[in-house]
Amino acid sequence: MSLDAVLSRIDDDLPAATDRLLDLLRIPSISTDPAYKAECDRAADWLVRELSDLGVETSKRPTPGHPMVVGHLGDTGPHLLFYGHYDVQPVDPLDLWDNDPFDPQIEDTAKGQVIRGRGSSDDKGQLMTFIEALRAWKTVKGDWPCRITFFLEGEEESGSPSLVPFMKENADELKTDIALICDTGLFESKTPAIVTMLRGLLGEELTITGPSLDLHSGMYGGIAMNPVRVLSKIIASLHDDTGRITVPNFYDGVPELSDDLEAQWQGLAFDHQKFLNDVGLSTPAGEQDRTPLEMIWSRPTCEVNGIWGGYTGDGFKTVLPSKASAKISFRLVGTQDPLAIRENFRAMVTDMLPPDCEVSFNGHGASQASGADFSDPMFESARKALTDEWQVPAAYVGCGGSIPIAGHFQKILGTEPMLIGFGKDDDALHSPNEKYDMESFHKGIRSWARILDALT
Amino acid sequence: MSLDAVLSRIDDDLPAATDRLLDLLRIPSISTDPAYKAECDRAADWLVRELSDLGVETSKRPTPGHPMVVGHLGDTGPHLLFYGHYDVQPVDPLDLWDNDPFDPQIEDTAKGQVIRGRGSSDDKGQLMTFIEALRAWKTVKGDWPCRITFFLEGEEESGSPSLVPFMKENADELKTDIALICDTGLFESKTPAIVTMLRGLLGEELTITGPSLDLHSGMYGGIAMNPVRVLSKIIASLHDDTGRITVPNFYDGVPELSDDLEAQWQGLAFDHQKFLNDVGLSTPAGEQDRTPLEMIWSRPTCEVNGIWGGYTGDGFKTVLPSKASAKISFRLVGTQDPLAIRENFRAMVTDMLPPDCEVSFNGHGASQASGADFSDPMFESARKALTDEWQVPAAYVGCGGSIPIAGHFQKILGTEPMLIGFGKDDDALHSPNEKYDMESFHKGIRSWARILDALT
């Protein structure tokens, strides 16, 4: 039977495939919040059942955190690994969602049908594109395309604490010819892309303590040091006036863009005005001497992801708070060393403390940047398959986000990662009203069928 | 019957008086939080009933916010007004309380018995000292000491929005020879004090908006302006390196201390090390060229009372937030004009905004500083009565906190305010585990009996 028959089967089965995805989306598997631990477990069970029903030898594997789902199929041909994650981001602020984030809906919009709900794009919808492609293949051909190992994680949105130990302990089982990772997007929502450059991530939470208890700002205001003032000064000093990050030695290991890649990126004609306008902005806010694509793909960043201290409810409370906290993350490129940066950041913060203030740190993940070696001919085969499906030449691109597992495949397993995904820029990842276009889901499934055909 | 008989009656009735206070403390009358509106009403009803039972002609008077309680008694002698407030501060962070803040307890501590619970010191315990003094007086003497008007407020902890309109509308009814205000403390927890200098208060809430929605910091980090960074820069710039506040023209109307008052304050031998050590601090953090007493009594301040933005829950979320907010308050002295400062602050903040950011402001109260004219001989009579009770010479002092009503009595009613209270520095006002010493409550009641005797 031909690839066309598989693609037809995918088209015919789309309503049922959508129903299966909606079923998975209904499970609120928020990995970062301990209150949802049982739900993460339930999502893992759902996947074990789904893959087992398909005929994949699958098991739920315990970790100190949320479980891994590992499955194996096939016994001849090249050996591929498929990675995705079944956990999702928290949903607050909940009042900005138009619907219950875990009661997913198919909506008709001006831009076409979308699947609305938390995790629809990141990453349950993407993960299911591969499973549905395999299902259609098996149904039509009665056999598997090649050897495939499934490796599905439940801690991607909470720093993947169990990932590296698990990969090390199960290296023999997880070693394959290539690792397909489906957690990225189309370039500018229309060009299929294989990501070959990924930023690393360093997460730091810090708490400044001044007075030993919350004080009345009338009684102590003006004589007691306010930790919010200290924290604000620290945050304000993390960038200089040109947008450069001021942590000592921060730029060690940051490479300049190669002429080749620079030329290729210029060819992409990135519309940064549209990219910014879509989210209510107009002015690139990064380093002043860099292009917008460099800012989001190849330059390191420092962002405050959260800040809190004192009274934050309705009305006013004249408290001089004892503590102020922030969550800060750095995106890393090239060979920047996350642990050295963590040390330098902490030393810099500690040096800025005025008398009577203390700081405590809590690290949240530290991963180096990674890039794929796309000289393996499987990359060109996959790129051609993507081009065939989308009728637009597929591109090798950078990615601002951090998918630490890409680097782990290289370092721990010696396997090259191939990052292919079908998300769009307006999917509202990590935001209220997250969605996944029906086009992404449908053509994503078809893309994997074509890639499986091309690689085997 | 003599004053001694009244004082004896107070001593004998202390257990019953304590029970009555505990009863009032059980009502969670948090005025700033709309969820507690009915509880504020219940506290007002409790006071109306208590005063009516005592024989005071009392009524609950509606306002657009929480009600006022107004009562009148007596028909000869000088006419005094007594002011206190029945509302309390919010209780968060609730997990730092050792007990339910609204299940008050009598505790034995190394420093003596204390009444523990929200509002015990600020201001229900203080308010009840006067009522209990009057009750003992009436019981022993069978009559009132003079004419007294009660004026009890339920919005003091939320900016007193209804106070000025109510005072203006009822000026004739509230006009008296002097206004006794019981919402302050002993000096250094041991010296009885009459406050003659009060700082004003300006509250401002601001929200900086950058992107129109929360973004993924991987996708947009480095190109999109982060509003937390903008807010931090604004807050960091509000003080210069010497501790001075940088809002333009902020120090207009800030007077230098008179030689007389400076000498009197030096005589108080304020132990600022102990004052700071009690709350885990050691270094005065205000303007570098000012004494600690100036910092808390006679110099203006700027404090951040709360800050929030982005993800503040457990774990990590790589969001680039759309909004960041802060509550900021200014304590004012001399003739500083709160409305001019509000305007200059808002202009300064607006000028600091980078492209793509917007700011919105929400004002929370604006009151000028005030000072009492203590040339009226009633002040010396009260000071002598306090000295008799505490066996320590009572002092005229400043107060860092803002009790806007003091200025309103002067401006709206032409009545001089006399601020006397019995709180201690470690009462944890506005903090978890607020308490009022049994000594403050007991000797506070006795103090008012002596003052009533001295003034009539």
Tab-separated table of N, CA and C in Angstrom, chain B residues 117-183:
chain	number	residue	atom	x	y	z
B	117	GLY	N	-4.557	38.652	68.910
B	117	GLY	CA	-5.578	38.573	67.865
B	117	GLY	C	-5.573	39.825	67.013
B	118	ARG	N	-6.089	39.725	65.783
B	118	ARG	CA	-6.141	40.887	64.886
B	118	ARG	C	-7.041	41.961	65.487
B	119	GLY	N	-6.515	43.192	65.569
B	119	GLY	CA	-7.262	44.318	66.089
B	119	GLY	C	-7.096	44.522	67.582
B	120	SER	N	-6.369	43.614	68.259
B	120	SER	CA	-6.260	43.742	69.721
B	120	SER	C	-5.626	45.076	70.104
B	121	SER	N	-4.605	45.486	69.320
B	121	SER	CA	-3.961	46.767	69.613
B	121	SER	C	-4.454	47.864	68.667
B	122	ASP	N	-4.792	47.484	67.449
B	122	ASP	CA	-5.135	48.451	66.393
B	122	ASP	C	-6.488	48.123	65.795
B	123	ASP	N	-7.596	48.597	66.344
B	123	ASP	CA	-7.653	49.605	67.386
B	123	ASP	C	-8.704	49.212	68.424
B	124	LYS	N	-9.177	47.939	68.334
B	124	LYS	CA	-10.311	47.583	69.190
B	124	LYS	C	-9.943	47.613	70.668
B	125	GLY	N	-8.749	47.111	71.010
B	125	GLY	CA	-8.325	47.114	72.416
B	125	GLY	C	-8.210	48.540	72.946
B	126	GLN	N	-7.659	49.410	72.124
B	126	GLN	CA	-7.488	50.805	72.527
B	126	GLN	C	-8.851	51.492	72.682
B	127	LEU	N	-9.702	51.255	71.703
B	127	LEU	CA	-11.048	51.855	71.713
B	127	LEU	C	-11.796	51.460	72.998
B	128	MET	N	-11.641	50.187	73.377
B	128	MET	CA	-12.391	49.712	74.546
B	128	MET	C	-11.849	50.272	75.864
B	129	THR	N	-10.567	50.724	75.891
B	129	THR	CA	-10.070	51.319	77.157
B	129	THR	C	-10.949	52.487	77.577
B	130	PHE	N	-11.372	53.284	76.628
B	130	PHE	CA	-12.165	54.468	76.974
B	130	PHE	C	-13.574	54.074	77.406
B	131	ILE	N	-14.152	53.123	76.679
B	131	ILE	CA	-15.510	52.688	77.023
B	131	ILE	C	-15.528	52.069	78.423
B	132	GLU	N	-14.498	51.264	78.727
B	132	GLU	CA	-14.452	50.622	80.044
B	132	GLU	C	-14.221	51.649	81.157
B	133	ALA	N	-13.422	52.688	80.876
B	133	ALA	CA	-13.216	53.743	81.884
B	133	ALA	C	-14.539	54.425	82.201
B	134	LEU	N	-15.308	54.709	81.137
B	134	LEU	CA	-16.613	55.370	81.337
B	134	LEU	C	-17.574	54.458	82.100
B	135	ARG	N	-17.543	53.157	81.773
B	135	ARG	CA	-18.425	52.209	82.445
B	135	ARG	C	-18.147	52.210	83.958
B	136	ALA	N	-16.860	52.174	84.330
B	136	ALA	CA	-16.498	52.162	85.751
B	136	ALA	C	-16.940	53.464	86.421
B	137	TRP	N	-16.707	54.554	85.705
B	137	TRP	CA	-17.089	55.877	86.242
B	137	TRP	C	-18.585	55.905	86.535
B	138	LYS	N	-19.385	55.458	85.567
B	138	LYS	CA	-20.840	55.485	85.701
B	138	LYS	C	-21.291	54.568	86.846
B	139	THR	N	-20.664	53.388	86.913
B	139	THR	CA	-21.034	52.415	87.946
B	139	THR	C	-20.785	52.971	89.349
B	140	VAL	N	-19.605	53.591	89.494
B	140	VAL	CA	-19.217	54.086	90.825
B	140	VAL	C	-19.939	55.378	91.169
B	141	LYS	N	-19.979	56.320	90.206
B	141	LYS	CA	-20.505	57.652	90.515
B	141	LYS	C	-21.981	57.807	90.160
B	142	GLY	N	-22.514	56.897	89.361
B	142	GLY	CA	-23.922	57.000	88.992
B	142	GLY	C	-24.227	58.086	87.993
B	143	ASP	N	-23.197	58.745	87.466
B	143	ASP	CA	-23.418	59.836	86.508
B	143	ASP	C	-22.220	59.924	85.560
B	144	TRP	N	-22.358	60.746	84.561
B	144	TRP	CA	-21.259	60.920	83.603
B	144	TRP	C	-20.313	62.010	84.097
B	145	PRO	N	-19.048	61.967	83.658
B	145	PRO	CA	-18.096	62.996	84.081
B	145	PRO	C	-18.336	64.348	83.409
B	146	CYS	N	-18.845	64.337	82.190
B	146	CYS	CA	-19.026	65.564	81.424
B	146	CYS	C	-19.829	65.209	80.176
B	147	ARG	N	-19.864	66.084	79.186
B	147	ARG	CA	-20.503	65.762	77.914
B	147	ARG	C	-19.488	65.038	77.029
B	148	ILE	N	-19.920	63.942	76.466
B	148	ILE	CA	-19.011	63.178	75.600
B	148	ILE	C	-19.748	62.747	74.336
B	149	THR	N	-19.054	62.903	73.198
B	149	THR	CA	-19.564	62.413	71.919
B	149	THR	C	-18.647	61.291	71.436
B	150	PHE	N	-19.254	60.149	71.138
B	150	PHE	CA	-18.487	59.050	70.545
B	150	PHE	C	-18.546	59.157	69.034
B	151	PHE	N	-17.393	58.908	68.402
B	151	PHE	CA	-17.341	58.943	66.941
B	151	PHE	C	-16.408	57.797	66.519
B	152	LEU	N	-17.042	56.662	66.161
B	152	LEU	CA	-16.276	55.445	65.899
B	152	LEU	C	-16.393	55.079	64.422
B	153	GLU	N	-15.234	54.877	63.805
B	153	GLU	CA	-15.164	54.718	62.356
B	153	GLU	C	-14.872	53.265	61.976
B	154	GLY	N	-15.299	52.876	60.757
B	154	GLY	CA	-15.046	51.518	60.289
B	154	GLY	C	-14.249	51.471	58.989
B	155	GLU	N	-13.567	52.560	58.666
B	155	GLU	CA	-12.816	52.575	57.389
B	155	GLU	C	-11.392	53.099	57.558
B	156	GLU	N	-10.896	53.101	58.807
B	156	GLU	CA	-9.578	53.708	59.038
B	156	GLU	C	-8.480	52.944	58.312
B	157	GLU	N	-8.612	51.616	58.238
B	157	GLU	CA	-7.575	50.796	57.601
B	157	GLU	C	-7.750	50.720	56.087
B	158	SER	N	-8.711	51.424	55.563
B	158	SER	CA	-8.887	51.399	54.105
B	158	SER	C	-9.015	52.814	53.541
B	159	GLY	N	-8.333	53.763	54.186
B	159	GLY	CA	-8.245	55.096	53.607
B	159	GLY	C	-9.366	56.046	53.980
B	160	SER	N	-10.300	55.619	54.835
B	160	SER	CA	-11.368	56.487	55.353
B	160	SER	C	-12.102	57.288	54.280
B	161	PRO	N	-12.589	56.622	53.222
B	161	PRO	CA	-13.216	57.386	52.136
B	161	PRO	C	-14.463	58.171	52.556
B	162	SER	N	-15.182	57.687	53.580
B	162	SER	CA	-16.446	58.358	53.936
B	162	SER	C	-16.265	59.393	55.037
B	163	LEU	N	-15.074	59.487	55.597
B	163	LEU	CA	-14.883	60.277	56.812
B	163	LEU	C	-15.128	61.762	56.610
B	164	VAL	N	-14.430	62.340	55.616
B	164	VAL	CA	-14.530	63.790	55.450
B	164	VAL	C	-15.958	64.208	55.085
B	165	PRO	N	-16.599	63.535	54.101
B	165	PRO	CA	-17.992	63.928	53.807
B	165	PRO	C	-18.881	63.824	55.053
B	166	PHE	N	-18.694	62.760	55.844
B	166	PHE	CA	-19.535	62.596	57.030
B	166	PHE	C	-19.282	63.708	58.048
B	167	MET	N	-18.006	64.043	58.247
B	167	MET	CA	-17.691	65.112	59.212
B	167	MET	C	-18.277	66.438	58.757
B	168	LYS	N	-18.199	66.674	57.459
B	168	LYS	CA	-18.735	67.943	56.943
B	168	LYS	C	-20.252	68.000	57.108
B	169	GLU	N	-20.914	66.888	56.787
B	169	GLU	CA	-22.381	66.865	56.862
B	169	GLU	C	-22.880	66.953	58.288
B	170	ASN	N	-22.057	66.484	59.255
B	170	ASN	CA	-22.495	66.420	60.639
B	170	ASN	C	-21.618	67.279	61.552
B	171	ALA	N	-21.111	68.379	60.965
B	171	ALA	CA	-20.138	69.202	61.698
B	171	ALA	C	-20.719	69.724	63.010
B	172	ASP	N	-21.943	70.168	62.983
B	172	ASP	CA	-22.534	70.738	64.207
B	172	ASP	C	-22.594	69.690	65.306
B	173	GLU	N	-22.963	68.483	64.926
B	173	GLU	CA	-23.122	67.417	65.910
B	173	GLU	C	-21.784	66.971	66.492
B	174	LEU	N	-20.708	67.095	65.695
B	174	LEU	CA	-19.421	66.533	66.101
B	174	LEU	C	-18.470	67.569	66.704
B	175	LYS	N	-18.864	68.823	66.660
B	175	LYS	CA	-18.003	69.893	67.166
B	175	LYS	C	-17.950	69.809	68.694
B	176	THR	N	-16.728	69.727	69.253
B	176	THR	CA	-16.592	69.657	70.719
B	176	THR	C	-15.415	70.516	71.141
B	177	ASP	N	-15.122	70.528	72.464
B	177	ASP	CA	-13.998	71.341	72.957
B	177	ASP	C	-12.658	70.720	72.613
B	178	ILE	N	-12.619	69.398	72.603
B	178	ILE	CA	-11.371	68.719	72.246
B	178	ILE	C	-11.729	67.323	71.722
B	179	ALA	N	-10.847	66.752	70.929
B	179	ALA	CA	-11.093	65.403	70.378
B	179	ALA	C	-10.019	64.452	70.904
B	180	LEU	N	-10.450	63.470	71.684
B	180	LEU	CA	-9.525	62.455	72.182
B	180	LEU	C	-9.451	61.341	71.139
B	181	ILE	N	-8.250	61.007	70.701
B	181	ILE	CA	-8.069	59.984	69.672
B	181	ILE	C	-7.187	58.888	70.252
B	182	CYS	N	-7.713	57.682	70.303
B	182	CYS	CA	-6.948	56.600	70.929
B	182	CYS	C	-6.513	55.600	69.857
B	183	ASP	N	-5.385	55.873	69.201
B	183	ASP	CA	-4.906	54.993	68.128
B	183	ASP	C	-3.388	55.062	68.024
